[in-house]
Coordinates of C-alpha atoms in Angstrom, one line a residue:
M1 CA -54.1 32.5 -11.7
N2 CA -52.4 35.4 -10.7
D3 CA -48.7 36.3 -10.9
E4 CA -47.8 35.3 -7.0
T5 CA -49.6 32.0 -7.5
A6 CA -47.8 31.3 -10.7
A7 CA -44.7 32.1 -9.0
L8 CA -45.1 29.7 -6.2
N9 CA -46.2 26.8 -8.6
K10 CA -43.0 27.3 -10.7
P11 CA -40.5 24.5 -10.3
V12 CA -37.6 25.5 -8.2
T13 CA -34.0 24.8 -10.1
P14 CA -31.8 23.3 -7.3
T15 CA -28.5 25.2 -7.2
V16 CA -25.1 24.7 -5.3
S17 CA -26.6 25.6 -2.3
D18 CA -28.5 22.2 -2.4
A19 CA -25.1 20.3 -3.1
L20 CA -23.9 19.5 0.3
P21 CA -27.3 18.4 1.9
V22 CA -27.8 16.4 -1.1
L23 CA -24.6 14.6 -1.4
H24 CA -24.6 14.2 2.5
G25 CA -27.9 12.4 2.2
L26 CA -26.9 10.3 -0.4
G27 CA -24.1 8.9 1.8
M28 CA -21.5 10.5 -0.8
L29 CA -20.1 12.6 2.2
T30 CA -19.4 11.8 5.8
D31 CA -20.5 13.6 8.8
L32 CA -16.9 14.7 9.3
D33 CA -16.9 16.2 5.7
W34 CA -20.2 18.1 6.6
Y35 CA -18.9 19.7 9.7
F36 CA -15.5 20.5 8.2
A37 CA -17.3 22.3 5.3
R38 CA -19.3 24.2 7.7
F39 CA -16.3 25.0 9.8
M40 CA -14.6 26.6 6.7
E41 CA -17.7 28.7 6.1
R42 CA -17.7 30.2 9.3
L43 CA -13.9 30.7 9.4
A44 CA -14.5 32.3 5.9
G45 CA -16.9 34.8 7.5
G46 CA -20.3 33.5 6.3
A47 CA -22.3 31.2 4.0
S48 CA -20.6 30.2 0.8
P49 CA -22.1 27.3 -1.0
E50 CA -19.5 26.9 -3.4
L51 CA -16.8 26.8 -0.6
A52 CA -18.8 24.4 1.5
L53 CA -19.2 21.9 -1.4
A54 CA -15.3 22.3 -2.2
A55 CA -14.1 21.9 1.4
A56 CA -16.4 18.7 1.8
L57 CA -15.1 17.2 -1.2
A58 CA -11.5 17.9 -0.2
S59 CA -12.1 16.4 3.1
H60 CA -13.6 13.4 1.8
A61 CA -11.2 13.0 -0.9
T62 CA -8.4 12.3 2.1
G63 CA -10.5 9.9 3.7
Q64 CA -11.0 7.8 0.3
G65 CA -7.1 7.5 -0.2
D66 CA -6.7 10.7 -2.3
I67 CA -4.3 13.3 -1.6
C68 CA -6.6 16.0 -3.3
V69 CA -9.7 16.6 -5.2
N70 CA -9.6 17.7 -8.6
L71 CA -12.5 20.2 -8.8
R72 CA -12.5 20.5 -12.6
Q73 CA -12.7 16.5 -13.0
W74 CA -15.2 16.4 -10.1
A75 CA -17.6 18.7 -11.8
Q76 CA -17.3 17.1 -15.1
R77 CA -18.1 13.6 -13.7
W78 CA -21.1 15.2 -11.7
K79 CA -22.3 16.5 -14.9
I80 CA -22.2 13.3 -16.5
M81 CA -24.0 11.4 -13.7
A82 CA -26.9 14.2 -13.6
T83 CA -27.6 13.6 -17.4
K84 CA -27.9 9.9 -16.5
M85 CA -30.5 10.4 -13.8
E86 CA -34.2 9.9 -14.6
T87 CA -35.2 12.5 -12.2
P88 CA -34.5 16.3 -12.3
P89 CA -31.1 17.5 -11.5
L90 CA -30.4 17.2 -7.8
F91 CA -28.3 20.4 -7.7
T92 CA -26.5 22.3 -10.6
L93 CA -22.9 23.6 -10.4
P94 CA -21.5 26.9 -11.9
P95 CA -19.0 26.5 -14.7
A96 CA -15.8 25.3 -13.3
S97 CA -13.9 28.5 -13.9
E98 CA -16.5 30.5 -12.0
W99 CA -16.4 28.1 -9.2
L100 CA -12.6 28.1 -8.9
D101 CA -12.8 32.1 -9.1
A102 CA -15.3 31.9 -6.3
L103 CA -12.9 29.7 -4.1
R104 CA -9.9 31.9 -4.7
A105 CA -11.8 34.8 -3.3
R106 CA -12.4 33.0 0.0
S107 CA -9.8 34.0 2.8
V108 CA -9.4 30.3 3.8
V109 CA -8.4 29.2 0.3
G110 CA -4.5 30.2 -0.4
Q111 CA -2.4 29.4 -3.6
P112 CA 0.3 26.9 -3.4
G113 CA 3.0 28.1 -0.9
E114 CA 0.6 30.3 1.1
R115 CA -0.7 28.9 4.5
Q116 CA -4.1 28.8 4.5
P117 CA -6.5 25.7 5.6
L118 CA -7.1 24.9 1.8
V119 CA -4.6 25.2 -1.1
L120 CA -5.9 25.6 -4.8
D121 CA -3.5 25.1 -7.4
R122 CA -3.7 26.5 -11.1
R123 CA -5.0 22.8 -12.2
G124 CA -8.1 23.0 -10.1
R125 CA -6.7 20.8 -7.4
L126 CA -8.1 21.4 -4.0
Y127 CA -5.9 20.3 -1.0
L128 CA -5.9 20.3 2.7
Y129 CA -2.9 22.5 3.6
R130 CA -1.0 19.5 5.4
Y131 CA -1.4 17.2 2.5
W132 CA -0.1 19.8 0.1
E133 CA 2.9 20.4 2.4
Y134 CA 3.5 16.8 2.6
E135 CA 3.4 16.5 -1.2
Q136 CA 5.6 19.3 -2.0
R137 CA 8.3 18.2 0.7
L138 CA 8.6 14.9 -0.1
A139 CA 8.8 15.8 -4.0
R140 CA 11.4 18.5 -3.1
D141 CA 13.6 16.1 -0.9
L142 CA 13.4 13.3 -3.3
L143 CA 14.3 15.2 -6.5
Q144 CA 17.2 16.7 -4.5
R145 CA 18.7 13.5 -3.4
A146 CA 18.3 12.1 -7.0
R147 CA 20.2 15.1 -8.2
E148 CA 23.2 15.0 -5.8
A149 CA 25.8 12.2 -6.4
P150 CA 27.2 10.3 -3.4
P151 CA 30.8 10.2 -2.6
S152 CA 32.9 8.8 -5.6
V153 CA 33.1 5.2 -5.9
D154 CA 36.2 2.8 -6.7
E155 CA 34.8 1.4 -9.9
T156 CA 37.6 -1.3 -10.0
Q157 CA 36.4 -2.6 -6.7
L158 CA 32.9 -2.2 -7.9
R159 CA 33.1 -4.3 -10.8
A160 CA 35.0 -7.0 -9.0
D161 CA 32.3 -7.2 -6.3
L162 CA 29.6 -6.9 -8.7
D163 CA 30.9 -10.2 -10.6
R164 CA 31.2 -11.8 -7.3
L165 CA 27.8 -10.8 -6.0
F166 CA 25.7 -11.3 -9.3
P167 CA 26.8 -14.3 -11.2
R168 CA 24.9 -14.7 -14.4
H169 CA 21.7 -16.7 -13.7
P170 CA 21.1 -19.2 -16.4
A171 CA 17.3 -18.4 -16.7
L172 CA 18.0 -14.7 -17.8
T173 CA 17.5 -13.7 -21.3
G174 CA 17.9 -10.1 -20.8
P175 CA 19.8 -7.9 -18.8
D176 CA 20.4 -8.5 -15.0
W177 CA 18.3 -5.7 -13.6
Q178 CA 19.4 -6.8 -10.2
K179 CA 22.7 -6.0 -11.0
V180 CA 21.6 -2.9 -12.6
A181 CA 19.6 -1.9 -9.3
A182 CA 22.8 -2.3 -7.2
V183 CA 24.9 0.1 -9.3
V184 CA 22.2 2.5 -9.2
A185 CA 22.0 2.4 -5.4
T186 CA 25.8 3.0 -5.2
L187 CA 25.7 5.8 -7.3
K188 CA 22.6 7.7 -6.2
R189 CA 21.5 9.1 -2.8
V190 CA 18.1 7.7 -3.4
C191 CA 17.2 4.5 -5.2
V192 CA 13.7 3.2 -5.8
I193 CA 13.5 -0.9 -6.7
S194 CA 10.1 -2.0 -8.0
G195 CA 9.5 -5.6 -9.0
G196 CA 6.6 -8.2 -8.6
P197 CA 6.8 -11.5 -6.5
G198 CA 10.1 -13.4 -6.9
T199 CA 12.0 -10.8 -8.6
G200 CA 14.4 -10.7 -5.6
K201 CA 13.9 -7.3 -4.2
T202 CA 15.1 -8.3 -0.9
S203 CA 18.1 -10.4 -2.1
T204 CA 19.2 -7.7 -4.3
V205 CA 19.0 -4.8 -1.4
L206 CA 21.3 -7.2 0.8
R207 CA 23.8 -7.3 -2.1
I208 CA 23.6 -3.5 -2.5
L209 CA 24.5 -3.2 1.2
A210 CA 27.3 -5.5 0.5
L211 CA 28.6 -3.4 -2.2
L212 CA 28.1 -0.1 0.0
T213 CA 30.1 -1.7 3.0
G214 CA 32.8 -2.7 0.6
Q215 CA 33.1 0.9 -0.8
A216 CA 32.8 2.8 2.8
E217 CA 35.7 4.0 4.3
R218 CA 34.3 3.6 7.7
P219 CA 31.6 1.3 9.3
L220 CA 28.1 2.3 8.1
R221 CA 25.2 2.9 10.2
I222 CA 22.5 1.1 8.3
A223 CA 18.8 0.6 9.2
L224 CA 16.2 -1.8 7.8
A225 CA 12.2 -0.7 8.2
A226 CA 8.7 -1.7 6.6
P227 CA 5.4 -0.4 7.1
T228 CA 3.9 -3.3 9.1
G229 CA 5.4 -5.8 11.6
K230 CA 4.6 -8.5 9.2
A231 CA 6.6 -6.9 6.4
A232 CA 9.4 -6.2 8.5
A233 CA 9.6 -9.8 10.0
R234 CA 9.6 -11.1 6.2
M235 CA 12.4 -8.7 5.3
Q236 CA 14.4 -9.8 8.5
E237 CA 14.0 -13.5 7.7
S238 CA 15.0 -12.9 4.0
I239 CA 18.2 -11.0 5.0
R240 CA 19.2 -13.5 7.7
A241 CA 18.8 -16.6 5.4
A242 CA 20.8 -15.0 2.6
K243 CA 23.6 -13.0 4.5
P244 CA 25.8 -16.2 5.2
G245 CA 26.1 -17.1 1.7
L246 CA 27.3 -13.9 0.4
G247 CA 31.1 -14.3 1.4
L248 CA 31.3 -11.0 3.4
T249 CA 34.0 -10.2 5.8
A250 CA 33.7 -10.2 9.4
E251 CA 33.6 -6.4 9.4
Q252 CA 30.9 -6.2 6.7
A253 CA 28.6 -8.9 8.1
T254 CA 28.5 -6.8 11.3
Q255 CA 27.6 -3.5 9.5
I256 CA 24.5 -5.2 8.0
P257 CA 21.6 -5.4 10.5
E258 CA 19.6 -8.7 10.6
E259 CA 16.7 -6.9 12.6
A260 CA 14.1 -4.8 10.7
S261 CA 11.6 -2.5 12.5
T262 CA 8.5 -0.7 11.5
L263 CA 8.5 2.9 10.4
H264 CA 6.7 3.8 13.4
R265 CA 9.0 2.2 15.7
L266 CA 12.1 3.7 13.7
L267 CA 10.9 7.1 13.9
G268 CA 10.0 7.0 17.6
S269 CA 5.9 7.1 17.5
R270 CA 4.5 9.0 20.4
P271 CA 1.1 8.0 21.9
D272 CA -1.9 9.9 20.7
S273 CA 0.1 12.1 18.5
V274 CA 1.0 12.2 14.8
Y275 CA 4.4 13.4 15.4
F276 CA 7.7 11.6 15.9
R277 CA 10.7 11.8 17.9
Y278 CA 13.1 11.8 14.9
N279 CA 12.3 14.7 12.5
S280 CA 14.0 17.5 10.5
D281 CA 15.2 19.1 13.5
N282 CA 16.3 15.6 15.3
P283 CA 17.3 13.3 12.3
L284 CA 17.9 9.7 12.4
P285 CA 21.8 8.9 12.7
L286 CA 22.1 6.9 9.5
D287 CA 24.0 6.6 6.4
V288 CA 21.7 4.0 4.9
L289 CA 17.8 3.3 5.4
V290 CA 16.3 0.6 3.5
V291 CA 12.5 0.6 3.5
D292 CA 10.5 -2.4 2.1
E293 CA 6.7 -2.9 1.0
V294 CA 6.8 0.9 0.1
S295 CA 3.3 0.4 -1.7
M296 CA 1.7 0.2 1.7
V297 CA 3.3 3.5 2.9
G298 CA 0.8 6.6 2.5
L299 CA 2.0 10.1 1.6
A300 CA 2.1 11.5 5.2
L301 CA 4.4 8.6 6.6
L302 CA 6.9 8.6 3.7
A303 CA 7.3 12.4 3.7
K304 CA 7.8 12.3 7.7
T305 CA 10.5 9.5 7.1
V306 CA 12.4 11.2 4.4
D307 CA 12.0 14.6 6.6
A308 CA 13.8 12.6 9.4
L309 CA 16.8 11.7 7.1
L310 CA 20.2 13.4 6.9
P311 CA 20.9 15.1 3.6
S312 CA 23.9 12.7 3.1
T313 CA 21.7 9.4 4.1
R314 CA 21.2 7.1 1.3
L315 CA 17.6 5.9 1.0
I316 CA 16.6 2.8 -0.9
L317 CA 12.9 2.1 -1.5
L318 CA 11.4 -1.4 -2.4
G319 CA 8.0 -2.2 -3.2
D320 CA 5.7 -3.5 -6.0
K321 CA 4.3 -0.6 -8.1
D322 CA 1.5 -2.7 -9.2
Q323 CA 0.1 -3.6 -6.0
L324 CA -2.7 -1.9 -4.0
A325 CA -1.8 1.4 -2.8
S326 CA -1.8 2.0 1.0
V327 CA -4.8 2.4 3.1
E328 CA -3.6 6.0 4.0
A329 CA -4.0 8.8 1.5
G330 CA -1.5 8.6 -1.6
S331 CA -0.3 6.0 -4.0
V332 CA 3.4 7.1 -3.6
L333 CA 5.1 4.1 -5.3
G334 CA 3.0 4.3 -8.2
D335 CA 3.7 8.0 -8.7
L336 CA 7.3 7.5 -8.3
C337 CA 7.5 4.9 -11.0
T338 CA 5.1 6.5 -13.5
G339 CA 8.0 7.8 -15.5
A340 CA 10.4 4.9 -15.0
G341 CA 11.8 2.2 -17.5
R342 CA 14.5 3.9 -19.2
F343 CA 17.6 5.8 -17.8
S344 CA 18.9 9.2 -19.5
P345 CA 21.4 8.4 -22.2
E346 CA 24.6 9.5 -20.1
F347 CA 23.5 7.4 -17.2
Q348 CA 22.6 4.6 -19.4
S349 CA 26.2 4.6 -20.8
R350 CA 27.6 4.6 -17.4
L351 CA 25.7 1.7 -16.1
A352 CA 26.1 -0.3 -19.0
A353 CA 30.1 0.1 -18.9
L354 CA 29.8 -0.7 -15.0
T355 CA 27.5 -3.5 -15.3
G356 CA 28.5 -5.1 -18.9
E357 CA 24.7 -5.5 -19.4
A358 CA 23.0 -4.6 -22.8
L359 CA 20.5 -2.0 -21.6
P360 CA 17.8 -0.2 -23.6
R361 CA 18.7 3.0 -25.2
G362 CA 18.4 5.9 -22.9
K363 CA 15.7 8.4 -23.0
E364 CA 15.8 12.1 -22.1
S365 CA 13.4 13.1 -19.3
S366 CA 12.6 16.3 -17.4
S367 CA 13.2 14.7 -14.2
S368 CA 16.2 13.9 -12.3
L369 CA 14.3 11.1 -10.7
V370 CA 14.6 8.9 -14.0
D371 CA 18.0 7.6 -13.0
A372 CA 17.0 6.6 -9.6
I373 CA 14.5 3.8 -10.5
V374 CA 14.9 0.4 -11.5
L375 CA 12.0 -1.9 -12.4
L376 CA 13.0 -5.7 -11.9
R377 CA 11.4 -7.6 -14.9
H378 CA 12.2 -11.4 -14.0
S379 CA 10.6 -13.6 -11.5
Y380 CA 12.7 -16.3 -10.1
R381 CA 9.5 -17.7 -8.3
F382 CA 7.4 -18.5 -11.2
S383 CA 8.3 -20.3 -14.3
A384 CA 7.3 -19.6 -17.8
T385 CA 4.5 -22.1 -17.6
S386 CA 3.5 -20.7 -14.1
G387 CA -0.4 -19.9 -13.9
I388 CA 0.1 -17.5 -11.2
G389 CA 3.0 -15.6 -13.1
A390 CA 0.9 -15.3 -16.4
L391 CA -2.4 -14.4 -14.6
A392 CA -0.6 -11.8 -13.0
Q393 CA 0.7 -10.1 -16.1
A394 CA -2.6 -10.4 -17.7
V395 CA -4.3 -8.7 -14.7
N396 CA -1.6 -6.0 -14.7
R397 CA -2.4 -5.4 -18.4
G398 CA -6.1 -5.2 -18.1
R399 CA -6.6 -7.9 -20.4
A400 CA -9.9 -9.5 -19.1
M401 CA -10.3 -12.0 -21.9
E402 CA -6.8 -13.4 -21.6
T403 CA -7.6 -14.0 -17.6
A404 CA -10.7 -15.8 -18.4
A405 CA -8.7 -18.1 -20.7
L406 CA -5.9 -18.7 -18.2
L407 CA -8.7 -19.7 -15.4
D408 CA -10.1 -22.5 -17.5
G409 CA -8.7 -25.2 -15.4
R410 CA -5.4 -26.0 -17.4
H411 CA -3.1 -24.5 -14.5
E412 CA -2.6 -26.4 -11.4
D413 CA -1.8 -23.3 -9.4
I414 CA -4.7 -21.2 -10.1
D415 CA -8.3 -22.1 -10.2
W416 CA -12.0 -20.3 -10.8
R417 CA -15.3 -21.2 -9.0
T418 CA -18.4 -19.4 -10.0
L419 CA -20.5 -18.2 -7.1
A420 CA -24.2 -18.2 -8.1
D421 CA -25.1 -16.1 -4.8
A422 CA -24.3 -15.8 -1.2
D423 CA -26.2 -18.6 -0.2
A424 CA -23.9 -20.8 -2.3
L425 CA -21.1 -20.0 0.0
P426 CA -21.4 -22.6 2.9
A427 CA -21.6 -25.5 0.6
Q428 CA -18.8 -24.4 -1.8
L429 CA -16.5 -23.1 0.9
E430 CA -16.7 -26.0 3.3
E431 CA -14.1 -28.6 1.7
P432 CA -11.3 -25.9 0.7
V433 CA -11.9 -24.1 4.4
A434 CA -11.7 -27.5 6.2
E435 CA -8.9 -28.4 4.3
G436 CA -7.0 -25.4 4.4
F437 CA -7.2 -25.1 8.3
T438 CA -6.9 -28.7 9.4
A439 CA -3.2 -29.0 9.6
Y440 CA -3.1 -26.0 11.8
L441 CA -5.7 -27.1 14.1
D442 CA -4.6 -30.6 14.3
A443 CA -1.3 -29.2 15.6
V444 CA -3.1 -27.3 18.2
Q445 CA -5.0 -30.3 19.4
A446 CA -1.9 -32.1 19.7
G447 CA -0.3 -29.4 21.9
A448 CA 2.2 -28.1 19.5
G449 CA 4.1 -25.0 20.7
P450 CA 3.1 -21.6 19.5
A451 CA 5.8 -21.4 16.8
A452 CA 5.0 -24.5 15.4
V453 CA 1.1 -23.6 15.2
F454 CA 2.1 -20.0 13.6
E455 CA 4.1 -22.0 11.0
Q456 CA 1.2 -24.2 9.9
F457 CA -1.5 -21.4 10.0
S458 CA 0.7 -19.2 7.9
R459 CA 0.2 -21.7 4.9
F460 CA -3.2 -20.8 4.0
R461 CA -5.7 -17.7 4.0
V462 CA -9.1 -16.7 2.9
L463 CA -8.9 -13.2 1.3
C464 CA -11.8 -10.9 0.9
A465 CA -12.2 -7.7 -1.3
V466 CA -14.7 -6.1 1.3
R467 CA -15.4 -5.7 4.9
N468 CA -18.9 -5.8 5.2
G469 CA -21.8 -7.8 3.5
P470 CA -22.3 -11.6 2.8
F471 CA -18.9 -11.5 0.8
G472 CA -17.3 -9.7 3.4
V473 CA -14.5 -10.5 6.0
K474 CA -16.9 -10.6 8.9
A475 CA -19.3 -12.9 7.3
L476 CA -16.4 -15.1 6.1
N477 CA -14.9 -15.4 9.4
S478 CA -18.2 -16.4 11.0
L479 CA -18.6 -19.1 8.2
C480 CA -15.3 -20.5 8.7
E481 CA -15.8 -20.9 12.4
T482 CA -19.1 -22.6 11.7
I483 CA -17.3 -24.9 9.2
L484 CA -14.5 -26.0 11.7
H485 CA -16.9 -26.3 14.4
H486 CA -19.0 -28.8 12.5
R487 CA -15.7 -30.5 11.4
G488 CA -14.9 -30.8 15.2
L489 CA -11.8 -28.8 15.0
I490 CA -12.7 -26.1 17.3
D491 CA -15.3 -25.4 19.9
H492 CA -17.1 -22.5 18.5
H493 CA -19.3 -22.4 21.7
Q494 CA -16.4 -20.7 23.8
T495 CA -15.2 -17.0 22.8
W496 CA -11.5 -17.9 23.3
Y497 CA -11.2 -21.6 22.2
P498 CA -7.8 -23.1 21.6
G499 CA -6.6 -22.2 18.1
R500 CA -8.6 -18.9 17.7
P501 CA -6.5 -16.7 15.5
V502 CA -7.3 -12.8 16.0
M503 CA -5.9 -9.4 14.2
V504 CA -5.3 -6.7 16.3
I505 CA -7.1 -3.6 14.5
R506 CA -6.1 -0.7 16.9
N507 CA -2.8 0.2 17.8
D508 CA -2.0 0.0 21.6
Y509 CA 1.5 1.5 22.0
N510 CA 1.8 0.5 25.7
L511 CA 1.7 -3.2 24.9
R512 CA 3.6 -2.8 21.7
L513 CA 0.8 -4.5 19.5
F514 CA -0.1 -2.9 16.5
N515 CA -2.8 -2.8 13.7
G516 CA -2.2 -6.2 11.4
D517 CA -0.3 -8.1 14.1
I518 CA -1.8 -11.3 14.4
G519 CA -2.1 -13.6 17.6
M520 CA -3.0 -17.2 18.3
T521 CA -5.1 -18.2 21.3
L522 CA -3.3 -21.6 23.1
P523 CA -3.2 -22.7 26.5
D524 CA -0.7 -20.5 28.6
L525 CA 3.0 -21.8 28.9
E526 CA 2.9 -21.9 32.7
E527 CA -0.8 -22.1 33.7
P528 CA -2.2 -24.7 30.9
E529 CA -5.8 -24.5 32.3
R530 CA -6.1 -20.7 30.9
M531 CA -6.0 -19.4 27.5
S532 CA -3.2 -16.8 26.4
V533 CA -2.9 -15.0 22.9
F534 CA 0.6 -15.3 21.6
F535 CA 2.2 -13.0 19.1
L536 CA 5.6 -13.8 17.5
G537 CA 7.9 -10.9 17.3
N538 CA 10.3 -9.9 14.5
D539 CA 13.1 -11.5 16.4
G540 CA 11.1 -14.7 16.7
A541 CA 10.6 -14.0 20.3
L542 CA 7.2 -15.0 21.9
R543 CA 5.0 -12.8 23.8
S544 CA 1.7 -13.7 25.5
F545 CA -1.3 -11.8 26.7
A546 CA -4.7 -12.5 28.7
P547 CA -7.4 -12.2 26.2
A548 CA -9.0 -9.2 28.1
R549 CA -5.7 -7.1 27.8
L550 CA -5.7 -7.2 24.0
P551 CA -6.8 -3.9 22.2
E552 CA -9.5 -4.2 19.7
H553 CA -9.2 -7.0 17.5
E554 CA -11.2 -9.6 15.2
T555 CA -10.8 -13.1 14.1
V556 CA -8.8 -13.8 11.3
Y557 CA -9.4 -17.0 9.2
A558 CA -10.4 -14.3 6.4
M559 CA -8.9 -11.0 6.1
T560 CA -8.9 -8.4 3.6
V561 CA -6.7 -8.0 0.6
H562 CA -5.3 -4.8 2.0
K563 CA -4.6 -6.3 5.3
S564 CA -2.7 -9.4 3.5
Q565 CA -0.2 -7.0 2.0
G566 CA 3.3 -7.7 3.3
S567 CA 2.2 -11.5 3.8
E568 CA 2.8 -14.6 1.8
F569 CA 0.9 -17.8 1.9
E570 CA 1.3 -21.2 0.1
R571 CA -2.3 -21.2 -0.8
V572 CA -4.9 -18.4 -0.8
L573 CA -8.8 -18.6 -1.4
V574 CA -10.0 -15.4 -2.6
V575 CA -13.8 -14.4 -2.5
T576 CA -15.2 -11.5 -4.6
P577 CA -18.8 -10.0 -4.3
N578 CA -21.1 -11.1 -7.2
E579 CA -22.1 -7.7 -7.8
P580 CA -19.9 -4.8 -9.3
S581 CA -18.1 -2.6 -6.3
P582 CA -16.0 0.5 -6.3
V583 CA -13.2 -1.5 -4.4
L584 CA -12.7 -4.2 -7.2
S585 CA -9.7 -3.4 -9.2
R586 CA -6.9 -5.0 -11.0
E587 CA -4.6 -3.9 -8.2
L588 CA -6.5 -5.6 -5.9
L589 CA -7.0 -8.8 -7.8
Y590 CA -3.2 -8.6 -8.7
T591 CA -2.3 -8.0 -4.8
A592 CA -4.6 -11.1 -3.8
L593 CA -3.2 -13.4 -6.5
T594 CA 0.4 -12.6 -5.5
R595 CA -0.1 -13.5 -1.9
A596 CA 0.1 -17.1 -3.1
K597 CA 3.3 -19.0 -3.6
Q598 CA 1.8 -22.2 -4.5
Q599 CA -2.0 -21.8 -5.4
A600 CA -4.6 -19.3 -5.6
V601 CA -8.3 -20.2 -6.0
F602 CA -10.9 -17.3 -7.1
Y603 CA -14.6 -17.4 -6.2
G604 CA -16.8 -15.1 -7.6
A605 CA -18.8 -14.1 -10.4
P606 CA -17.1 -14.0 -14.0
N607 CA -18.5 -10.5 -15.2
V608 CA -17.6 -9.0 -12.0
F609 CA -14.1 -10.4 -12.0
Q610 CA -13.7 -9.2 -15.8
A611 CA -14.8 -5.6 -15.0
A612 CA -12.4 -5.7 -11.9
V613 CA -9.5 -6.4 -14.4
E614 CA -10.4 -3.6 -16.7
R615 CA -10.7 -1.1 -13.9
R616 CA -7.6 0.7 -12.7
L617 CA -7.4 2.5 -9.6
R618 CA -6.3 6.1 -10.0
R619 CA -5.9 8.3 -6.8
S620 CA -5.8 12.0 -7.2
S621 CA -2.4 13.5 -6.5
G622 CA -0.2 16.2 -7.6
L623 CA 2.9 14.3 -6.8
R624 CA 3.1 12.7 -10.4
D625 CA 3.5 16.2 -11.6
R626 CA 5.8 17.4 -9.0
L627 CA 8.2 14.5 -9.6
W628 CA 7.9 14.1 -13.4
L629 CA 7.5 17.6 -14.6
E630 CA 10.6 18.9 -12.6
R631 CA 11.5 21.6 -15.1
T632 CA 8.0 23.0 -15.4
R633 CA 6.5 25.5 -12.9
Q634 CA 4.8 23.7 -10.3
T635 CA 1.9 25.6 -8.8

């Protein structure tokens, strides 16, 4: 064998040049990621496999909910993955330091503060420029608001109002954190209030507004908003129900709004545009903005919301930090609450004096945000013996064995059903699905009005972890229709049968129908021989549309856990795959569980459920560092 033949037969070691086609072929990168990477190469002046791979990963990261990709961590994970493969390495990476140096030498990669398509910071985090800008703008604004004190308060009146609005609840054994949150919101231009179900976030914010109107020298301009129509409607209902019992003066009652809007509507969304009517050049004319369900708000939307506020506007953010993060990129509420729990010593002393509560000792922090965040600890919905409450805590803490013990049948409000495989679903779900939906379909057949049908329908829902596959939302909606058809409750042979529930999955700004809106198919009120789809507005008003006019939609007996955020049901039936999935996490299980007010039943495989409890969802972001390492150099 001559040297030339030997060279031809020598195995070729895959290099970083092979990375992009390999990852794309494995389905680890989308077509969009591929074309973006090639575009960055062309923009930089020629082929650069290191740049192409990094650009594709940055693009893919935002599509998966991350703000950026940490290239050092990604390289380490790939190295571990490659060593576990039985085949030769699919490609090799240069050392991380060499990879980062190669990227910094490319014209399309800038340092933080430089306006280039890609931004690489000193920690090895690579951003698409607009997400780096969203992150730094939001952090800068929130920290500035946290540092600035609002106008001075009348402490004598504040104490009197606190005593009136926050009488001591007999079930409390520790500090009244609702009362503490009210004082924080009064003393700060930004206040973040996080708490689980039943901790009273909405009732607390109503009392905060009562305090603020009592302190104001002129009528306040107040707005209530949430990320979705459902969340806005729930907030609105809570405000309207609790407002009469606060003993407000007529002037105060007039100032506190009873209508909540979506953030998109508040900001003035524009069809086919990512820009809003209200922005830094045209700010919202508000004194106070309250945003509920912030866990569902992505980085881009929250950055644009804060950007549209006057410097003097108070911002109050409500949510549950333990819920699933938004579908859009970012886990902003989780990042905001990273360092929360104890106030600075000086602020703790002031809060204790104003509230009369025995607060934990203060702790020094590098961030001014530490004094702007309150965690509500006590649930007024779930008692000490509640299975839902106990299971929620165990899931949050990642205690898999404890969750298994709780689901042993001793609690009436939580239960477990083991699924052997997908073939078992029809038999196991027939009774609970029929039982859950019979009441609302009986109302349909009895000719009940749309509002009454909606009320019955909202009591029960099937929740899924995934969209596709035998355990996904599509398959389960089809199964629910089959079960209900066999029970004689619906006529599945018709597409638009009476009682068919649908969810809009694409925004239609002209019709004012948005992703997540739920409609009910019923006989038209004026022409009963034809079907219309009714939607219940935030104000309780009904709107109806011919089925042919609806934007993209799907049947919604079953919905994903993500789509269920902002909703509550008396009972939920939660179906999880019987094999591990990257979407299964403790955040997903907690969110599904806490949609139920009375009972939650889980169907799945025990080992998969326990693995999900142990898996915590972490999104790649630099926001935590920007917010909580305020006094360190942020680059």
